[in-house]
Every structure is written in structure tokens, then in C-alpha cells.
Amino acid sequence: MRKVEVKAEHAYEILIGCKWQQELAPLMKDRSRVAIVVSSAMRSRVGEIEAEGTEVHFFQIPDGESGKDATVLESLWGQLGRAGFTRSDLVVAIGGGATTDIAGFAAATWLRGIDWIAIPTTLAGMVDASVGGKTGMNSAFGKNLVGAFHSPIAVLVDSKWLETLSDRDFAAGLAEVVKCGFISDREILTLLSGKSLSEVRSSKRLTEELILRSVNIKADIVGVDFKEGFAREVLNYGHTMGHAIELHSKYQLRHGEAVSIGLVYIAELAHLKGILSEELVGLHRSLLSRLGLPITYPAAAWEDLQPFLSLDKKARGKALRFVAISKIGTTLRLEGLAQSELLKAYERVSS
Ligand SMILES: NC(=O)c1ccc[n+]([C@@H]2O[C@H](COP(=O)([O-])OP(=O)(O)OC[C@H]3O[C@@H](n4cnc5c(N)ncnc54)[C@H](O)[C@@H]3O)[C@@H](O)[C@H]2O)c1
């Protein structure tokens, strides 16, 4: 097992390669009440959790994005209230990023913040959603518009969960790993080089190494920039076009799949601007496509993508802003781009 320390509003540890039940037991000790928040789809996989002297309540929520909703939050508050949760009690979120986001937000808002623990069960949750202290939900006006920074007291990463994850969700999680490689860690790219999705999946050692390296990068960045200044913005590499595509696809594409196309798009844009070599653009394409991730999007979608692009949260006022790289590990901002340049880069990812 390896540990990564995160310094946020409080310091906490991410345990990678742990056995979650073993690590959770001592953390539940001395708590009068523990709420296990789990989605209906994951409930049977979690099994029973007991702790002597502790009331353990299971709160089930809808699976995926439908769980990140105000009505679900309200129902969690109701269940916490009825069970008499106090400031010294604990929330434990077990599931993908959607579950850890809403359960973390319930913990952030109940009594103005009680302790919570994240047990991510998807690769995206392990390398991204459960690290960094962002909790929240969707609103009628868009995704993740309501939320709070409220770090867990521990994150327990048990790669055993990944055995039942679909290939599609596993690959989607790897898109964020590839992103981490390009912005900060060449070794990630070396480890993934020439590997197919099944080759990565079949090696627990490789998977845990990739999780560790990605978590280290996010933890370091969050440690210096908890509330999203420029340091944290680099984590959005590939996400400007990625978010636009995710929205345009009406969430038919997984976040990681949209980010994969967004990574190739920004690489092409940086190449067009003379910042990034053709070889590194090729590396984006080859790594992502070997992992089974999409790297193209329909040409006809360009016009419809425009409003989504300007919606991107990194767009300040009307100016569109991208995070780019000039080489592996060197990030910069790309601003003031002409429409013709944006389109030309899009033509290179068009199908
Ligand atoms: N807070 C953050 O910083 C942050 C960062 C990135 C993403 N997110 C959020 O995370 C969410 C996406 O997370 P996700 O990709 O984990 O999606 P998800 O939570 O919707 O899970 C995807 C699917 O995988 C299933 N699943 C989960 N674990 C499984 C397992 N072990 N075996 C089989 N199936 C399993 C779930 O039931 C679900 O149907 C989005 O809502 C996104 O906004 C948050």
C-alpha cells in the first residue's frame, strides 16, 4: 500500500492499493453514527458493514448523474436528520465520482460540514473525482454548478473494485491519467506506451502505479492551489473542448471520452500555433486510440459546439482560454485565438 498526503484545508491521506474494509474499520471506531452512501447499482457489491458500538446506516441514492440532484441532497439531509447525525458523526461515500460528489456535498452542508471518507470504485473516481476536495451536484442550468470545497478525512483506493468496472469506464478513467502524463509526468506516458486497454487492465501493478502517479500530481497541485487559481487550471488540459463535446453529446459520451478528443484537439491547436511538435501530437493520438478512446468527433458538430465552448468555465468574459503544453510537463495558456485557427484544429479531429 502507498500513501499520498494531501494538504488542503486540512491534511489527509490517500491510501492506494489498500483493502478498503480493513482501513475503514478503525476510522469508524469512536463514531456514534456512520452513513454509508452508495448508489442503488452498487449496493449489492458493497455488502454489509458493521462496527461495534456504531450505528451504521445505509443511504441509497440513484446511480450516476441522476444522483447529483437537489432532490437527492434533500433526501440525504432528511435521512441524516432522522438518524440524528451530529458533528462528530461520519459520512462514507462508496462509488464512482457521481456518488462521492453528492455524498461529499451532503457532508459539506450538514451542520456546516461533518467528516467524510471517499471510497472511489471507478478509475475516474480514484485518479480524479475523490482527490481535490470539490464536492457538488448539478443544477437545471448545468453540470456541477452547485457545490463546496470540503475535503474528505481519508480516501481509500482499493483497486479490487476495478475488476467489475466496464472496459468503457476503465478507458474513460485512463484519459485523465494520460492528461496527467502530458502536463506533468513523462513516466506515465512511458508506462502506457504501446499498451492496449486490456494490457493495462490485466496488470494490477501497472494500474496502481498509474493511479499513484496521477494522484500525486493532483495532490501536489491542490496542495498549492486548493481553490482553483492558475496552478489548478492546468488540470483542465484537454477539458475546454472536452467539456463542450461532453455537453454537445448530451452525456452520451463519458467525461473521459470527451476529454480524450479534447486532448487531441488542444494538441493540434498548439501544433498549429507552432508551440507543440508534430511528434507529440502523434503521441496524444497513438496513446489514446490504443487505449480504445475516441479521438475524433463529427465534422458537422462544429457550429453547435460554439455556444458550449464559450460556456466553459475557463472562458473569462468572452475570451476563450485553453491550457496547452509546449512539451511534456510544460503548460501554458493559449488565448486570443482566431476563429479560423479554432476551426482548423477542429478539422484535424473531425470524422
Ligand atoms: N469532484 C471532482 O473533482 C470531480 C472530478 C472529476 C469528475 N467528477 C465527477 O465524477 C462523475 C463521474 O465519475 P465516474 O466516471 O466515476 O462516473 P459514475 O460515478 O457515474 O459511475 C459510472 C458507472 O460506473 C458504475 N460503477 C461504479 N463503480 C463500479 C464498479 N466497481 N464496478 C462496476 N460498475 C461500477 C456506476 O454504478 C455507474 O453506473 C461526474 O459526475 C463528474 O462530474 C468530479
Short mmCIF file of N, CA, C and O and ligand atoms in Angstrom, two decimals, residues 39 41-42 45 63-65 68 95-99 101 121-125 128-132 134-135 138 143-144 161-162 164-166 169 176 218 232 254-255, ligand 1:
data_model
loop_
_atom_site.label_atom_id
_atom_site.label_comp_id
_atom_site.label_asym_id
_atom_site.label_seq_id
_atom_site.Cartn_x
_atom_site.Cartn_y
_atom_site.Cartn_z
N SER A 39 -24.79 4.01 -4.38
CA SER A 39 -25.86 4.06 -5.38
C SER A 39 -26.59 2.72 -5.41
O SER A 39 -26.04 1.69 -5.02
N ALA A 41 -27.15 0.87 -7.84
CA ALA A 41 -26.45 -0.11 -8.67
C ALA A 41 -25.27 -0.75 -7.93
O ALA A 41 -24.88 -1.87 -8.24
N MET A 42 -24.71 -0.03 -6.97
CA MET A 42 -23.51 -0.54 -6.29
C MET A 42 -23.82 -1.21 -4.95
O MET A 42 -22.94 -1.82 -4.35
N ARG A 45 -22.76 -4.80 -4.35
CA ARG A 45 -21.31 -5.02 -4.41
C ARG A 45 -20.62 -4.64 -3.10
O ARG A 45 -19.51 -5.08 -2.83
N ASP A 63 -28.23 5.97 -9.28
CA ASP A 63 -26.89 5.77 -9.86
C ASP A 63 -26.49 6.91 -10.80
O ASP A 63 -27.34 7.56 -11.41
N GLY A 64 -25.20 7.15 -10.90
CA GLY A 64 -24.65 8.08 -11.88
C GLY A 64 -25.12 9.52 -11.68
O GLY A 64 -25.41 9.95 -10.56
N GLU A 65 -25.24 10.25 -12.79
CA GLU A 65 -25.57 11.68 -12.72
C GLU A 65 -26.92 11.95 -12.07
O GLU A 65 -27.12 13.01 -11.48
N LYS A 68 -26.78 13.19 -8.61
CA LYS A 68 -26.22 14.52 -8.29
C LYS A 68 -27.28 15.60 -8.44
O LYS A 68 -27.15 16.51 -9.25
N GLY A 95 -18.44 4.63 -4.19
CA GLY A 95 -18.96 4.62 -5.56
C GLY A 95 -18.09 5.40 -6.52
O GLY A 95 -16.96 5.80 -6.20
N GLY A 96 -18.65 5.66 -7.70
CA GLY A 96 -17.95 6.46 -8.69
C GLY A 96 -17.98 7.93 -8.31
O GLY A 96 -18.47 8.30 -7.23
N GLY A 97 -17.46 8.77 -9.20
CA GLY A 97 -17.37 10.20 -8.92
C GLY A 97 -18.71 10.85 -8.62
O GLY A 97 -18.78 11.79 -7.82
N ALA A 98 -19.77 10.35 -9.25
CA ALA A 98 -21.08 10.95 -9.00
C ALA A 98 -21.48 10.75 -7.54
O ALA A 98 -21.96 11.68 -6.88
N THR A 99 -21.25 9.57 -7.02
CA THR A 99 -21.61 9.28 -5.63
C THR A 99 -20.72 10.04 -4.65
O THR A 99 -21.21 10.62 -3.67
N ASP A 101 -19.18 12.79 -5.17
CA ASP A 101 -19.50 14.23 -5.27
C ASP A 101 -20.72 14.59 -4.41
O ASP A 101 -20.68 15.56 -3.65
N THR A 121 -14.80 3.84 -6.51
CA THR A 121 -14.88 2.49 -7.09
C THR A 121 -14.70 2.48 -8.60
O THR A 121 -14.81 1.44 -9.23
N THR A 122 -14.50 3.67 -9.21
CA THR A 122 -14.18 3.73 -10.64
C THR A 122 -12.76 4.30 -10.77
O THR A 122 -12.27 4.97 -9.85
N LEU A 123 -12.16 4.08 -11.92
CA LEU A 123 -10.82 4.63 -12.12
C LEU A 123 -10.87 6.17 -12.12
O LEU A 123 -10.01 6.83 -11.56
N ALA A 124 -11.93 6.73 -12.75
CA ALA A 124 -12.07 8.19 -12.77
C ALA A 124 -12.19 8.73 -11.35
O ALA A 124 -11.64 9.79 -11.02
N GLY A 125 -12.90 8.00 -10.52
CA GLY A 125 -13.04 8.41 -9.12
C GLY A 125 -11.70 8.35 -8.39
O GLY A 125 -11.36 9.23 -7.61
N ASP A 128 -9.22 11.09 -9.97
CA ASP A 128 -9.66 12.47 -10.18
C ASP A 128 -10.72 12.92 -9.17
O ASP A 128 -10.46 13.75 -8.29
N ALA A 129 -11.93 12.33 -9.25
CA ALA A 129 -13.06 12.89 -8.51
C ALA A 129 -12.88 12.89 -6.99
O ALA A 129 -13.32 13.82 -6.31
N SER A 130 -12.20 11.87 -6.45
CA SER A 130 -12.11 11.81 -4.99
C SER A 130 -10.90 12.58 -4.46
O SER A 130 -10.69 12.65 -3.25
N VAL A 131 -10.12 13.16 -5.36
CA VAL A 131 -8.93 13.92 -4.94
C VAL A 131 -9.18 15.40 -5.22
O VAL A 131 -9.59 15.76 -6.32
N GLY A 132 -8.97 16.24 -4.23
CA GLY A 132 -9.03 17.67 -4.54
C GLY A 132 -10.09 18.45 -3.79
O GLY A 132 -10.12 19.67 -3.86
N LYS A 134 -13.31 18.91 -4.15
CA LYS A 134 -14.53 19.50 -4.75
C LYS A 134 -15.69 18.53 -4.55
O LYS A 134 -15.59 17.35 -4.91
N THR A 135 -16.78 19.05 -4.00
CA THR A 135 -17.98 18.24 -3.85
C THR A 135 -19.12 19.02 -4.52
O THR A 135 -19.01 20.23 -4.68
N ASN A 138 -25.40 18.79 -9.79
CA ASN A 138 -25.81 19.51 -11.00
C ASN A 138 -27.01 20.40 -10.69
O ASN A 138 -27.73 20.16 -9.71
N LYS A 143 -24.02 21.32 -15.34
CA LYS A 143 -23.36 20.31 -14.52
C LYS A 143 -22.46 20.95 -13.46
O LYS A 143 -21.80 21.96 -13.75
N ASN A 144 -22.42 20.40 -12.29
CA ASN A 144 -21.50 20.82 -11.22
C ASN A 144 -21.61 22.30 -10.86
O ASN A 144 -20.63 22.90 -10.44
N TRP A 161 -11.96 -3.01 -6.75
CA TRP A 161 -13.22 -2.54 -7.33
C TRP A 161 -13.17 -2.56 -8.86
O TRP A 161 -14.18 -2.76 -9.52
N LEU A 162 -11.97 -2.32 -9.40
CA LEU A 162 -11.86 -2.13 -10.85
C LEU A 162 -12.15 -3.41 -11.63
O LEU A 162 -12.41 -3.37 -12.84
N THR A 164 -14.68 -5.20 -11.69
CA THR A 164 -16.04 -5.29 -12.25
C THR A 164 -16.39 -4.07 -13.12
O THR A 164 -17.50 -4.00 -13.66
N LEU A 165 -15.48 -3.13 -13.21
CA LEU A 165 -15.76 -1.92 -14.00
C LEU A 165 -15.77 -2.26 -15.49
O LEU A 165 -14.97 -3.07 -15.95
N SER A 166 -16.67 -1.63 -16.24
CA SER A 166 -16.72 -1.91 -17.69
C SER A 166 -15.45 -1.39 -18.36
O SER A 166 -14.79 -0.47 -17.86
N ASP A 169 -15.71 2.36 -18.94
CA ASP A 169 -15.43 3.24 -17.80
C ASP A 169 -13.95 3.21 -17.42
O ASP A 169 -13.39 4.22 -16.99
N GLU A 176 -7.85 10.64 -18.07
CA GLU A 176 -7.33 11.59 -17.08
C GLU A 176 -5.88 11.24 -16.71
O GLU A 176 -5.08 12.12 -16.40
N LYS A 218 -2.21 15.44 -8.87
CA LYS A 218 -3.35 16.25 -8.45
C LYS A 218 -3.14 16.73 -7.01
O LYS A 218 -3.44 17.89 -6.68
N ARG A 232 -4.13 25.22 -10.45
CA ARG A 232 -5.12 24.14 -10.59
C ARG A 232 -5.69 24.09 -12.01
O ARG A 232 -6.16 23.05 -12.45
N ARG A 254 -18.81 9.46 -22.21
CA ARG A 254 -18.28 9.60 -20.86
C ARG A 254 -17.38 10.82 -20.81
O ARG A 254 -16.77 11.19 -21.83
N HIS A 255 -17.26 11.40 -19.61
CA HIS A 255 -16.38 12.56 -19.44
C HIS A 255 -14.98 12.28 -20.03
O HIS A 255 -14.45 13.06 -20.80
N1 LIG B 1 -15.08 16.34 -7.59
C1 LIG B 1 -14.22 16.33 -8.58
O1 LIG B 1 -13.13 16.92 -8.51
C2 LIG B 1 -14.55 15.58 -9.82
C3 LIG B 1 -13.55 15.35 -10.77
C4 LIG B 1 -13.87 14.59 -11.89
C5 LIG B 1 -15.15 14.10 -12.06
N2 LIG B 1 -16.10 14.37 -11.11
C6 LIG B 1 -17.47 13.84 -11.27
O2 LIG B 1 -17.42 12.42 -11.26
C7 LIG B 1 -18.52 11.93 -12.02
C8 LIG B 1 -18.00 10.88 -12.99
O3 LIG B 1 -17.44 9.85 -12.22
P1 LIG B 1 -17.43 8.35 -12.76
O4 LIG B 1 -16.81 8.31 -14.10
O5 LIG B 1 -16.84 7.55 -11.65
O6 LIG B 1 -18.97 8.05 -13.02
P2 LIG B 1 -20.16 7.46 -12.12
O7 LIG B 1 -20.00 7.76 -10.70
O8 LIG B 1 -21.40 7.92 -12.78
O9 LIG B 1 -20.00 5.89 -12.34
C9 LIG B 1 -20.11 5.34 -13.64
C10 LIG B 1 -20.82 3.99 -13.60
O10 LIG B 1 -19.94 3.02 -13.07
C11 LIG B 1 -20.65 2.19 -12.16
N3 LIG B 1 -19.66 1.66 -11.24
C12 LIG B 1 -19.02 2.34 -10.26
N4 LIG B 1 -18.11 1.55 -9.69
C13 LIG B 1 -18.21 0.35 -10.28
C14 LIG B 1 -17.53 -0.89 -10.11
N5 LIG B 1 -16.55 -1.03 -9.22
N6 LIG B 1 -17.90 -1.93 -10.87
C15 LIG B 1 -18.89 -1.80 -11.80
N7 LIG B 1 -19.54 -0.64 -12.02
C16 LIG B 1 -19.20 0.40 -11.27
C17 LIG B 1 -21.64 3.12 -11.54
O11 LIG B 1 -22.71 2.37 -10.98
C18 LIG B 1 -22.06 3.98 -12.72
O12 LIG B 1 -23.11 3.40 -13.41
C19 LIG B 1 -19.13 13.11 -12.73
O13 LIG B 1 -20.31 13.48 -12.08
C20 LIG B 1 -18.09 14.21 -12.58
O14 LIG B 1 -18.65 15.49 -12.57
C21 LIG B 1 -15.82 15.08 -10.01
#
